[in-house]
Each structure stands twice: as C-alpha cells, then as structure tokens.
PDB file of C-alpha atoms in Angstrom:
ATOM      1  CA  MET A   1      81.474  98.149 103.539  1.00 55.00           C
ATOM      2  CA  LYS A   2      78.264  99.156 105.914  1.00 55.00           C
ATOM      3  CA  ASN A   3      77.040 100.944 102.666  1.00 58.00           C
ATOM      4  CA  ILE A   4      77.532  98.750  99.935  1.00 60.00           C
ATOM      5  CA  LEU A   5      75.531  95.615 102.302  1.00 45.00           C
ATOM      6  CA  GLN A   6      72.656  98.389 102.457  1.00 49.00           C
ATOM      7  CA  GLN A   7      72.671  98.698  99.018  1.00 51.00           C
ATOM      8  CA  ILE A   8      72.841  95.342  98.131  1.00 48.00           C
ATOM      9  CA  LEU A   9      70.034  94.594 100.658  1.00 40.00           C
ATOM     10  CA  GLY A  10      67.885  97.321  99.494  1.00 40.00           C
ATOM     11  CA  ARG A  11      67.999  96.261  95.775  1.00 48.00           C
ATOM     12  CA  LEU A  12      67.345  92.367  96.685  1.00 39.00           C
ATOM     13  CA  LEU A  13      64.484  94.192  98.646  1.00 38.00           C
ATOM     14  CA  LEU A  14      63.422  95.969  95.951  1.00 37.00           C
ATOM     15  CA  THR A  15      63.576  93.092  93.403  1.00 39.00           C
ATOM     16  CA  CYS A  16      61.974  90.532  95.557  1.00 37.00           C
ATOM     17  CA  ALA A  17      58.728  93.319  95.761  1.00 36.00           C
ATOM     18  CA  ILE A  18      58.838  93.522  91.858  1.00 40.00           C
ATOM     19  CA  LEU A  19      58.967  89.799  91.567  1.00 36.00           C
ATOM     20  CA  THR A  20      55.778  89.462  94.343  1.00 40.00           C
ATOM     21  CA  CYS A  21      53.790  92.140  92.455  1.00 41.00           C
ATOM     22  CA  ALA A  22      54.652  90.459  88.893  1.00 38.00           C
ATOM     23  CA  PHE A  23      53.465  87.550  90.444  1.00 39.00           C
ATOM     24  CA  ALA A  24      50.580  88.289  91.968  1.00 37.00           C
ATOM     25  CA  ALA A  25      49.351  90.196  89.075  1.00 41.00           C
ATOM     26  CA  THR A  26      49.849  86.896  86.714  1.00 40.00           C
ATOM     27  CA  ALA A  27      47.687  84.527  89.720  1.00 40.00           C
ATOM     28  CA  ALA A  28      45.544  87.874  89.583  1.00 45.00           C
ATOM     29  CA  GLN A  29      45.154  87.033  85.125  1.00 64.00           C
ATOM     30  CA  GLN A  30      44.277  82.871  86.105  1.00 85.00           C
ATOM     31  CA  PHE A  31      40.590  82.093  85.118  1.00 88.00           C
ATOM     32  CA  PRO A  32      38.940  78.694  85.746  1.00 90.00           C
ATOM     33  CA  PRO A  33      38.617  76.686  82.699  1.00 92.00           C
ATOM     34  CA  ILE A  34      35.709  76.168  79.886  1.00 93.00           C
ATOM     35  CA  ASP A  35      33.467  73.254  80.696  1.00 94.00           C
ATOM     36  CA  ILE A  36      33.990  70.536  78.808  1.00 96.00           C
ATOM     37  CA  ALA A  37      31.136  69.634  76.825  1.00 97.00           C
ATOM     38  CA  ASP A  38      28.831  66.498  77.775  1.00 97.00           C
ATOM     39  CA  ASP A  39      25.257  67.268  77.876  1.00 98.00           C
ATOM     40  CA  PHE A  40      23.732  69.694  74.911  1.00 98.00           C
ATOM     41  CA  VAL A  41      19.996  68.587  75.748  1.00 98.00           C
ATOM     42  CA  THR A  42      21.005  70.272  79.448  1.00 98.00           C
ATOM     43  CA  ILE A  43      22.898  73.458  78.081  1.00 97.00           C
ATOM     44  CA  GLY A  44      20.576  73.919  75.415  1.00 98.00           C
ATOM     45  CA  LYS A  45      17.414  74.214  77.494  1.00 98.00           C
ATOM     46  CA  LEU A  46      19.115  76.407  80.220  1.00 96.00           C
ATOM     47  CA  ALA A  47      20.440  78.395  76.866  1.00 96.00           C
ATOM     48  CA  ALA A  48      17.085  78.606  75.993  1.00 97.00           C
ATOM     49  CA  ALA A  49      15.471  79.549  79.125  1.00 96.00           C
ATOM     50  CA  ARG A  50      18.413  82.368  79.099  1.00 93.00           C
ATOM     51  CA  LYS A  51      17.989  83.238  75.495  1.00 95.00           C
ATOM     52  CA  ALA A  52      21.366  82.714  74.956  1.00 94.00           C
ATOM     53  CA  PRO A  53      23.177  81.465  72.533  1.00 96.00           C
ATOM     54  CA  ILE A  54      25.837  78.668  73.096  1.00 97.00           C
ATOM     55  CA  MET A  55      29.410  79.137  71.992  1.00 95.00           C
ATOM     56  CA  LEU A  56      31.238  75.667  71.200  1.00 97.00           C
ATOM     57  CA  VAL A  57      34.725  75.812  71.554  1.00 97.00           C
ATOM     58  CA  PHE A  58      36.800  73.165  69.012  1.00 98.00           C
ATOM     59  CA  THR A  59      40.343  72.240  70.526  1.00 97.00           C
ATOM     60  CA  ARG A  60      42.506  69.981  70.844  1.00 96.00           C
ATOM     61  CA  PRO A  61      45.099  69.763  73.880  1.00 94.00           C
ATOM     62  CA  GLU A  62      48.375  69.795  71.731  1.00 94.00           C
ATOM     63  CA  CYS A  63      47.600  72.657  70.054  1.00 95.00           C
ATOM     64  CA  PRO A  64      49.437  75.667  71.197  1.00 95.00           C
ATOM     65  CA  TYR A  65      46.774  78.193  69.753  1.00 92.00           C
ATOM     66  CA  CYS A  66      44.260  76.722  71.646  1.00 94.00           C
ATOM     67  CA  SER A  67      46.112  77.232  74.599  1.00 93.00           C
ATOM     68  CA  ARG A  68      46.276  80.512  73.821  1.00 91.00           C
ATOM     69  CA  ALA A  69      42.850  81.608  72.713  1.00 90.00           C
ATOM     70  CA  LYS A  70      41.183  80.135  75.810  1.00 92.00           C
ATOM     71  CA  LYS A  71      43.679  81.608  78.000  1.00 91.00           C
ATOM     72  CA  GLU A  72      43.676  85.164  76.485  1.00 88.00           C
ATOM     73  CA  HIS A  73      40.403  85.290  75.279  1.00 86.00           C
ATOM     74  CA  LEU A  74      37.874  82.532  75.810  1.00 89.00           C
ATOM     75  CA  GLU A  75      38.181  82.017  79.790  1.00 91.00           C
ATOM     76  CA  PRO A  76      38.449  86.111  80.324  1.00 89.00           C
ATOM     77  CA  MET A  77      35.112  86.470  78.028  1.00 85.00           C
ATOM     78  CA  ARG A  78      33.578  83.298  79.374  1.00 83.00           C
ATOM     79  CA  VAL A  79      33.756  85.088  83.198  1.00 82.00           C
ATOM     80  CA  SER A  80      33.694  88.687  82.241  1.00 78.00           C
ATOM     81  CA  GLN A  81      30.541  90.800  83.599  1.00 70.00           C
ATOM     82  CA  SER A  82      29.484  91.989  79.976  1.00 74.00           C
ATOM     83  CA  TYR A  83      29.594  88.157  78.320  1.00 70.00           C
ATOM     84  CA  GLY A  84      29.294  85.728  80.929  1.00 66.00           C
ATOM     85  CA  SER A  85      26.005  85.659  81.838  1.00 73.00           C
ATOM     86  CA  LYS A  86      24.746  86.491  78.065  1.00 87.00           C
ATOM     87  CA  ILE A  87      26.599  83.412  76.067  1.00 90.00           C
ATOM     88  CA  LEU A  88      26.853  79.215  77.065  1.00 95.00           C
ATOM     89  CA  MET A  89      30.282  78.227  76.394  1.00 95.00           C
ATOM     90  CA  ARG A  90      31.792  74.832  76.499  1.00 97.00           C
ATOM     91  CA  GLU A  91      34.734  73.437  74.866  1.00 97.00           C
ATOM     92  CA  ILE A  92      34.632  69.969  72.410  1.00 98.00           C
ATOM     93  CA  VAL A  93      37.545  68.227  72.234  1.00 97.00           C
ATOM     94  CA  ALA A  94      37.921  67.680  68.252  1.00 96.00           C
ATOM     95  CA  ALA A  95      39.933  64.211  68.144  1.00 94.00           C
ATOM     96  CA  ASP A  96      39.069  62.551  71.117  1.00 96.00           C
ATOM     97  CA  GLU A  97      36.891  59.658  70.442  1.00 97.00           C
ATOM     98  CA  ARG A  98      37.016  58.702  74.142  1.00 96.00           C
ATOM     99  CA  THR A  99      34.948  60.860  75.810  1.00 96.00           C
ATOM    100  CA  VAL A 100      30.948  60.816  75.355  1.00 97.00           C
ATOM    101  CA  LEU A 101      28.685  63.347  75.307  1.00 97.00           C
ATOM    102  CA  ARG A 102      25.137  64.215  74.638  1.00 98.00           C
ATOM    103  CA  ASP A 103      24.150  65.776  71.226  1.00 98.00           C
ATOM    104  CA  PHE A 104      21.209  68.397  70.776  1.00 98.00           C
ATOM    105  CA  SER A 105      18.731  65.529  70.153  1.00 97.00           C
ATOM    106  CA  GLY A 106      19.661  63.401  72.955  1.00 98.00           C
ATOM    107  CA  THR A 107      21.630  60.953  70.790  1.00 98.00           C
ATOM    108  CA  SER A 108      25.484  59.783  72.739  1.00 98.00           C
ATOM    109  CA  THR A 109      28.234  60.426  70.753  1.00 98.00           C
ATOM    110  CA  THR A 110      31.962  61.369  71.101  1.00 98.00           C
ATOM    111  CA  HIS A 111      33.649  64.621  70.978  1.00 98.00           C
ATOM    112  CA  GLY A 112      35.586  63.630  67.788  1.00 98.00           C
ATOM    113  CA  GLU A 113      31.945  62.533  66.084  1.00 98.00           C
ATOM    114  CA  PHE A 114      30.474  65.816  67.365  1.00 98.00           C
ATOM    115  CA  ALA A 115      33.062  68.013  65.723  1.00 98.00           C
ATOM    116  CA  ARG A 116      33.070  65.943  62.802  1.00 98.00           C
ATOM    117  CA  ARG A 117      29.237  66.865  62.463  1.00 97.00           C
ATOM    118  CA  TYR A 118      29.872  70.469  62.043  1.00 97.00           C
ATOM    119  CA  ASP A 119      32.442  69.793  60.043  1.00 97.00           C
ATOM    120  CA  ILE A 120      35.284  70.759  61.826  1.00 97.00           C
ATOM    121  CA  ARG A 121      38.809  70.406  60.223  1.00 95.00           C
ATOM    122  CA  SER A 122      40.728  73.071  62.239  1.00 95.00           C
ATOM    123  CA  VAL A 123      41.257  74.328  65.458  1.00 96.00           C
ATOM    124  CA  PRO A 124      40.590  76.237  67.388  1.00 96.00           C
ATOM    125  CA  THR A 125      37.253  77.109  66.129  1.00 96.00           C
ATOM    126  CA  VAL A 126      34.941  78.882  67.597  1.00 95.00           C
ATOM    127  CA  LEU A 127      31.383  78.300  66.548  1.00 96.00           C
ATOM    128  CA  VAL A 128      28.254  79.885  67.865  1.00 95.00           C
ATOM    129  CA  VAL A 129      24.854  77.741  67.668  1.00 98.00           C
ATOM    130  CA  ASP A 130      21.273  78.111  69.039  1.00 98.00           C
ATOM    131  CA  PRO A 131      19.862  76.515  71.909  1.00 98.00           C
ATOM    132  CA  HIS A 132      19.096  73.448  69.477  1.00 98.00           C
ATOM    133  CA  GLY A 133      22.569  73.404  67.920  1.00 98.00           C
ATOM    134  CA  LYS A 134      22.029  75.538  64.794  1.00 98.00           C
ATOM    135  CA  PRO A 135      24.598  77.486  63.522  1.00 98.00           C
ATOM    136  CA  LEU A 136      24.068  81.835  64.205  1.00 96.00           C
ATOM    137  CA  ALA A 137      27.202  82.778  62.010  1.00 91.00           C
ATOM    138  CA  GLU A 138      29.754  81.031  60.524  1.00 93.00           C
ATOM    139  CA  PRO A 139      33.043  79.644  62.659  1.00 94.00           C
ATOM    140  CA  ILE A 140      35.977  81.464  63.812  1.00 91.00           C
ATOM    141  CA  ILE A 141      38.713  79.317  62.224  1.00 91.00           C
ATOM    142  CA  GLY A 142      41.945  79.705  63.553  1.00 89.00           C
ATOM    143  CA  LEU A 143      43.763  82.436  65.954  1.00 82.00           C
ATOM    144  CA  THR A 144      45.406  83.820  63.204  1.00 68.00           C
ATOM    145  CA  SER A 145      45.039  87.955  64.857  1.00 56.00           C
ATOM    146  CA  THR A 146      45.760  88.025  68.544  1.00 51.00           C
ATOM    147  CA  ASP A 147      44.682  92.114  68.690  1.00 46.00           C
ATOM    148  CA  PHE A 148      41.523  91.222  67.102  1.00 45.00           C
ATOM    149  CA  TYR A 149      40.141  88.102  68.359  1.00 44.00           C
ATOM    150  CA  ASN A 150      38.049  89.294  70.761  1.00 45.00           C
ATOM    151  CA  LEU A 151      36.485  91.736  68.001  1.00 45.00           C
ATOM    152  CA  TYR A 152      35.580  88.369  66.033  1.00 45.00           C
ATOM    153  CA  LEU A 153      33.904  86.941  68.875  1.00 51.00           C
ATOM    154  CA  GLU A 154      31.705  89.893  69.499  1.00 51.00           C
TER     155      GLU A 154
END
C-alpha cells in the first residue's frame, strides 16, 4: 500500500512539474500587442528619423486569422532584435468607424476610412509604407500559409 501511494505521489509530482514547465513555456511566448494606430504624422516623423518603413496591419476583432497572424508572427517580429528596431508597426481595425486617427497628411479620420483609402477588402492585410504613407510593396493579404508567413513578411 505504501509503495502504491509513493508511486501515485511520484506521478502526481511529475505531472505537476510537466504542467508547470508547459505553463512557463506558454507564458514565455506572450508578446506585447501591436500598438493601435492613432497618429501617423508622429509615426511618419519617427520612421523618417529612423530611416525605417511602417508596417500597417489591418485587422478585425472577430477575425481568427488576424489573431493568429498577430500572436504567431507579427507580435514576435515586432519585439525581435532582428526586426523590432528596423520597422514601425501599427494596427488598424479595418471596420472601426469610431476610433479616430490622424492620417499621414494630418487629417482626422477613422480606422475604417483609413482602411478604405488603401482599398483593404480582406483581413488580415499587411502593407508596408514609407514615412509619408506611400506603399513600398504589394500587400500581404490573408494568412494562407502559416509555415511561410514570416518569409512573406520579410
């Protein structure tokens, strides 16, 4: 009976240790969220000073692909030593007609109107622009291949 209790206790401790390691690994994978766009005049000036492009990330709150792209690719990229200082990243909620932002010309607009100016029809869409808001490359639309998504972003 004593041996059985020791075995059960040993297995219980081992299970707890495994779960603790799994929880710690998951917690270590949490990254700060992408900043929500609010003032592209200021962001543009910062990008010009850093000689860095701006990555516009168009999303919707209910979009599971947007959440996955952000959590698995964009948020880690934003804080990585390889990319974090080389690019400014801002999130635009494409259907949000309430949240106001200042566009690259200094005009007040909404996230939804800003997305329409760039002809955003699907999310997630990632668009890299210069400090004045001019696109530097074709947008990356959707999350079709998660295995290669980081390569598309580069």
